Amino acid sequence: MSEWLVLAIVMAAACAVVLVVTLLSQRTRGVAAEADIEEREAPETPDVLEYMVMMVGVVYAIVLGLAIAGVWEARGAAQDAVRTEAQALHEVTQRAQVYPADFRDRLRADIDVYVSEVVESEWPRMIERKELSPRGTELLAAVRTDVAEREPKNELEAQAYQPMLDQVAAAEDARNARAAGAGETLPGIVWFGLISGAAVTIGLIFTMQIGRSFRELLLAGLFSALIAFLLFLVWDFDAPFGRSGSESADAFRQLFPGAVGGS
């Protein structure tokens, strides 16, 4: 299901809940039949209740903002790890220019096989099962073996040897960071707090005698839709590599277009 469709459904559902609850409340109290009378005679909301509603809204806004900041930071770190891994492997292929053609071609072929495995096979596994594939680990180890076991034959190769090993090590570190960030960022208890807080915050709307006019009903619906949108934002960013995952592998596609079919 498209993320945009999920967002539309969630926001529409939030507005529908507010509308249904308001209409049922009005029917129960007979507001539909005596709207004019109630508009004139409805008691004012106590100041202490207004203060409590305001404080609950402020506290929930702070918690929601911290959750958004946390998942956003985790997604940024995950993307940095992907870029570091792709760039390190690309740097290995560039530094291999000083080596003979047979070794250079074999090394590039092994890196292309690894990149193809990562983008086409490992990425969907990482999104669905929150783990990396053993084959990807084996292929990256093969790249390290290619570099480590090739004894430099001249000064240029000797100068490139250690930097190439360092770049392979950087790729392995970035891969480990990618594995650590494959899971969801927020624990279940945080989600319980976010959803419960949303229910309480929206529920407090009805303590303010909402629904006496179309303007109030509209504002209540928009407020509920905003909270639904922010919760959707947290849910979407809670997967550091995205829900579909395809766009988060763009660093590999850009640096190794031949290994992934140029898509």
Short mmCIF file of C-alpha atoms in Angstrom, two decimals:
data_model
loop_
_atom_site.label_atom_id
_atom_site.label_comp_id
_atom_site.label_asym_id
_atom_site.label_seq_id
_atom_site.Cartn_x
_atom_site.Cartn_y
_atom_site.Cartn_z
CA MET A 1 0.00 0.00 0.00
CA SER A 2 1.30 3.45 -0.93
CA GLU A 3 2.49 5.64 1.94
CA TRP A 4 0.40 8.52 0.58
CA LEU A 5 -2.69 6.31 0.65
CA VAL A 6 -1.95 5.32 4.24
CA LEU A 7 -1.59 8.99 5.17
CA ALA A 8 -4.90 9.90 3.50
CA ILE A 9 -6.71 7.06 5.26
CA VAL A 10 -5.28 7.96 8.67
CA MET A 11 -6.14 11.64 8.39
CA ALA A 12 -9.62 10.91 7.06
CA ALA A 13 -10.21 8.44 9.88
CA ALA A 14 -9.14 11.00 12.50
CA CYS A 15 -11.55 13.58 11.10
CA ALA A 16 -14.33 11.00 10.88
CA VAL A 17 -13.88 10.02 14.54
CA VAL A 18 -14.21 13.63 15.65
CA LEU A 19 -17.27 14.15 13.46
CA VAL A 20 -19.02 10.96 14.59
CA VAL A 21 -18.33 11.52 18.29
CA THR A 22 -19.53 15.11 18.06
CA LEU A 23 -22.73 14.19 16.25
CA LEU A 24 -23.49 11.38 18.69
CA SER A 25 -22.86 13.72 21.60
CA GLN A 26 -25.19 16.30 20.13
CA ARG A 27 -27.91 13.72 19.54
CA THR A 28 -27.61 12.41 23.07
CA ARG A 29 -28.01 15.84 24.56
CA GLY A 30 -30.67 16.91 22.11
CA VAL A 31 -28.45 19.59 20.67
CA ALA A 32 -29.62 19.00 17.14
CA ALA A 33 -33.13 20.07 18.07
CA GLU A 34 -32.26 22.96 20.41
CA ALA A 35 -29.04 24.36 18.99
CA ASP A 36 -30.07 28.02 19.37
CA ILE A 37 -31.08 27.63 23.01
CA GLU A 38 -27.93 25.78 23.96
CA GLU A 39 -25.78 28.31 22.15
CA ARG A 40 -27.21 31.02 24.42
CA GLU A 41 -27.37 29.03 27.64
CA ALA A 42 -24.29 26.83 27.47
CA PRO A 43 -22.12 27.44 30.53
CA GLU A 44 -18.62 28.74 30.04
CA THR A 45 -15.72 26.33 30.31
CA PRO A 46 -13.99 26.66 33.71
CA ASP A 47 -10.60 28.36 33.58
CA VAL A 48 -8.90 25.46 35.33
CA LEU A 49 -10.16 23.06 32.65
CA GLU A 50 -8.85 25.30 29.90
CA TYR A 51 -5.48 25.41 31.66
CA MET A 52 -5.35 21.63 32.02
CA VAL A 53 -6.23 21.10 28.36
CA MET A 54 -3.56 23.57 27.33
CA MET A 55 -0.89 21.91 29.50
CA VAL A 56 -1.72 18.43 28.22
CA GLY A 57 -1.47 19.72 24.66
CA VAL A 58 1.90 21.38 25.35
CA VAL A 59 3.35 18.27 27.03
CA TYR A 60 2.16 16.03 24.20
CA ALA A 61 3.56 18.43 21.61
CA ILE A 62 6.97 18.26 23.31
CA VAL A 63 6.91 14.46 23.40
CA LEU A 64 5.79 14.26 19.78
CA GLY A 65 8.50 16.71 18.74
CA LEU A 66 11.18 14.65 20.51
CA ALA A 67 9.93 11.51 18.79
CA ILE A 68 10.09 13.17 15.37
CA ALA A 69 13.59 14.49 16.09
CA GLY A 70 14.73 11.04 17.22
CA VAL A 71 13.52 9.14 14.18
CA TRP A 72 14.77 11.89 11.87
CA GLU A 73 18.25 11.67 13.41
CA ALA A 74 18.23 7.87 13.11
CA ARG A 75 17.25 8.09 9.44
CA GLY A 76 20.02 10.61 8.78
CA ALA A 77 22.59 8.35 10.46
CA ALA A 78 21.37 5.39 8.40
CA GLN A 79 21.71 7.34 5.16
CA ASP A 80 25.20 8.50 6.17
CA ALA A 81 26.21 4.87 6.69
CA VAL A 82 24.93 3.94 3.22
CA ARG A 83 26.81 6.82 1.59
CA THR A 84 29.99 5.96 3.50
CA GLU A 85 29.81 2.32 2.45
CA ALA A 86 29.18 3.11 -1.20
CA GLN A 87 31.82 5.83 -1.33
CA ALA A 88 34.45 3.62 0.33
CA LEU A 89 33.91 0.85 -2.22
CA HIS A 90 34.00 3.37 -5.04
CA GLU A 91 37.29 4.71 -3.69
CA VAL A 92 38.73 1.18 -3.75
CA THR A 93 37.92 0.86 -7.45
CA GLN A 94 39.55 4.23 -8.14
CA ARG A 95 42.74 3.46 -6.23
CA ALA A 96 43.02 0.14 -8.04
CA GLN A 97 43.93 2.05 -11.21
CA VAL A 98 47.63 1.56 -10.45
CA TYR A 99 47.30 -2.23 -10.41
CA PRO A 100 47.51 -4.52 -13.46
CA ALA A 101 44.39 -4.93 -15.58
CA ASP A 102 43.69 -8.54 -14.52
CA PHE A 103 43.67 -7.74 -10.80
CA ARG A 104 41.81 -4.47 -11.36
CA ASP A 105 39.08 -6.17 -13.38
CA ARG A 106 38.69 -8.99 -10.86
CA LEU A 107 38.44 -6.56 -7.97
CA ARG A 108 35.87 -4.41 -9.75
CA ALA A 109 33.88 -7.50 -10.69
CA ASP A 110 33.80 -8.67 -7.05
CA ILE A 111 32.70 -5.21 -5.88
CA ASP A 112 29.98 -5.09 -8.55
CA VAL A 113 28.71 -8.50 -7.45
CA TYR A 114 28.60 -7.29 -3.85
CA VAL A 115 26.77 -4.08 -4.79
CA SER A 116 24.28 -6.03 -6.88
CA GLU A 117 23.64 -8.39 -3.98
CA VAL A 118 23.16 -5.48 -1.57
CA VAL A 119 20.73 -3.51 -3.74
CA GLU A 120 18.71 -6.31 -5.31
CA SER A 121 18.63 -9.00 -2.61
CA GLU A 122 19.91 -7.73 0.71
CA TRP A 123 17.95 -4.47 0.76
CA PRO A 124 14.47 -6.09 0.62
CA ARG A 125 15.60 -8.57 3.28
CA MET A 126 16.82 -5.70 5.46
CA ILE A 127 13.49 -3.87 5.12
CA GLU A 128 11.30 -6.90 5.76
CA ARG A 129 13.35 -8.96 8.23
CA LYS A 130 15.53 -6.22 9.79
CA GLU A 131 18.75 -8.11 9.06
CA LEU A 132 21.52 -8.37 6.47
CA SER A 133 22.16 -11.37 4.28
CA PRO A 134 25.03 -13.81 4.98
CA ARG A 135 25.90 -13.79 1.29
CA GLY A 136 26.53 -10.05 1.40
CA THR A 137 28.96 -10.57 4.27
CA GLU A 138 30.77 -13.27 2.30
CA LEU A 139 31.03 -11.12 -0.82
CA LEU A 140 32.48 -8.17 1.10
CA ALA A 141 34.95 -10.53 2.76
CA ALA A 142 35.98 -11.66 -0.72
CA VAL A 143 36.71 -8.03 -1.64
CA ARG A 144 38.90 -7.68 1.44
CA THR A 145 40.72 -10.88 0.53
CA ASP A 146 41.36 -9.59 -2.99
CA VAL A 147 43.00 -6.47 -1.65
CA ALA A 148 44.84 -7.98 1.34
CA GLU A 149 46.39 -10.92 -0.50
CA ARG A 150 47.67 -8.93 -3.48
CA GLU A 151 51.30 -8.15 -2.72
CA PRO A 152 52.41 -4.79 -4.11
CA LYS A 153 54.81 -5.12 -7.03
CA ASN A 154 56.04 -1.56 -7.28
CA GLU A 155 56.06 1.74 -5.44
CA LEU A 156 52.71 2.93 -6.82
CA GLU A 157 51.00 -0.28 -5.73
CA ALA A 158 52.66 -0.02 -2.32
CA GLN A 159 51.32 3.52 -1.89
CA ALA A 160 47.78 2.42 -2.83
CA TYR A 161 47.78 -0.82 -0.82
CA GLN A 162 47.16 0.50 2.72
CA PRO A 163 44.60 3.17 1.67
CA MET A 164 42.65 0.47 -0.17
CA LEU A 165 42.62 -1.71 2.95
CA ASP A 166 41.48 1.29 4.97
CA GLN A 167 38.62 1.93 2.57
CA VAL A 168 37.52 -1.71 2.73
CA ALA A 169 37.58 -1.47 6.53
CA ALA A 170 35.49 1.71 6.31
CA ALA A 171 32.98 -0.12 4.11
CA GLU A 172 32.77 -2.95 6.65
CA ASP A 173 32.23 -0.49 9.50
CA ALA A 174 29.50 1.26 7.51
CA ARG A 175 27.91 -2.10 6.75
CA ASN A 176 27.86 -2.93 10.47
CA ALA A 177 26.26 0.46 11.15
CA ARG A 178 23.69 -0.30 8.46
CA ALA A 179 22.93 -3.61 10.17
CA ALA A 180 22.52 -1.86 13.53
CA GLY A 181 20.12 0.66 12.00
CA ALA A 182 18.01 -1.84 10.08
CA GLY A 183 15.44 -2.17 12.86
CA GLU A 184 12.83 0.31 13.98
CA THR A 185 13.99 3.22 16.09
CA LEU A 186 11.21 3.64 18.67
CA PRO A 187 10.37 0.85 21.16
CA GLY A 188 6.82 -0.29 21.70
CA ILE A 189 6.39 1.58 24.98
CA VAL A 190 7.06 4.87 23.18
CA TRP A 191 4.42 4.07 20.58
CA PHE A 192 1.97 3.26 23.37
CA GLY A 193 2.65 6.68 24.86
CA LEU A 194 2.31 8.49 21.53
CA ILE A 195 -0.98 6.83 20.61
CA SER A 196 -2.42 7.14 24.13
CA GLY A 197 -1.36 10.78 24.26
CA ALA A 198 -3.03 11.43 20.90
CA ALA A 199 -6.27 9.84 22.14
CA VAL A 200 -6.21 11.87 25.35
CA THR A 201 -5.36 15.12 23.56
CA ILE A 202 -8.13 14.70 20.99
CA GLY A 203 -10.54 13.51 23.67
CA LEU A 204 -9.98 16.67 25.67
CA ILE A 205 -11.38 18.63 22.74
CA PHE A 206 -14.85 17.48 23.73
CA THR A 207 -14.45 18.86 27.26
CA MET A 208 -14.31 22.30 25.68
CA GLN A 209 -17.93 22.03 24.45
CA ILE A 210 -16.76 21.54 20.88
CA GLY A 211 -19.26 21.08 18.12
CA ARG A 212 -21.63 23.98 18.87
CA SER A 213 -20.84 25.53 15.50
CA PHE A 214 -19.49 24.50 12.14
CA ARG A 215 -16.35 26.54 12.74
CA GLU A 216 -15.56 24.70 15.95
CA LEU A 217 -16.22 21.36 14.33
CA LEU A 218 -13.95 22.26 11.42
CA LEU A 219 -11.12 23.32 13.72
CA ALA A 220 -11.48 20.14 15.76
CA GLY A 221 -11.25 18.06 12.59
CA LEU A 222 -8.18 19.93 11.37
CA PHE A 223 -6.52 19.56 14.77
CA SER A 224 -7.16 15.82 14.75
CA ALA A 225 -5.90 15.53 11.18
CA LEU A 226 -2.70 17.36 12.18
CA ILE A 227 -2.02 14.94 15.02
CA ALA A 228 -2.71 12.01 12.67
CA PHE A 229 -0.26 13.47 10.15
CA LEU A 230 2.47 13.90 12.77
CA LEU A 231 1.98 10.33 14.01
CA PHE A 232 2.19 9.13 10.41
CA LEU A 233 5.42 11.11 10.04
CA VAL A 234 6.90 9.39 13.09
CA TRP A 235 5.76 5.98 11.78
CA ASP A 236 7.27 6.60 8.35
CA PHE A 237 10.60 7.86 9.70
CA ASP A 238 10.69 5.09 12.30
CA ALA A 239 12.04 2.84 9.50
CA PRO A 240 15.51 4.37 8.94
CA PHE A 241 15.76 2.97 5.42
CA GLY A 242 12.15 3.74 4.48
CA ARG A 243 9.10 1.53 4.21
CA SER A 244 9.76 0.59 0.59
CA GLY A 245 13.53 0.84 0.94
CA SER A 246 14.27 1.35 -2.75
CA GLU A 247 15.14 5.04 -2.57
CA SER A 248 17.53 4.59 0.36
CA ALA A 249 19.96 2.59 -1.81
CA ASP A 250 20.44 5.44 -4.29
CA ALA A 251 24.07 5.98 -3.21
CA PHE A 252 24.96 2.54 -4.58
CA ARG A 253 23.01 3.16 -7.78
CA GLN A 254 24.75 6.46 -8.43
CA LEU A 255 28.29 5.20 -7.86
CA PHE A 256 27.83 1.73 -9.39
CA PRO A 257 25.26 2.12 -12.20
CA GLY A 258 26.59 -0.89 -14.09
CA ALA A 259 26.27 -3.20 -11.10
CA VAL A 260 22.53 -2.51 -10.63
CA GLY A 261 21.46 -2.15 -14.23
CA GLY A 262 21.74 1.65 -14.21
CA SER A 263 18.32 2.01 -12.52
#
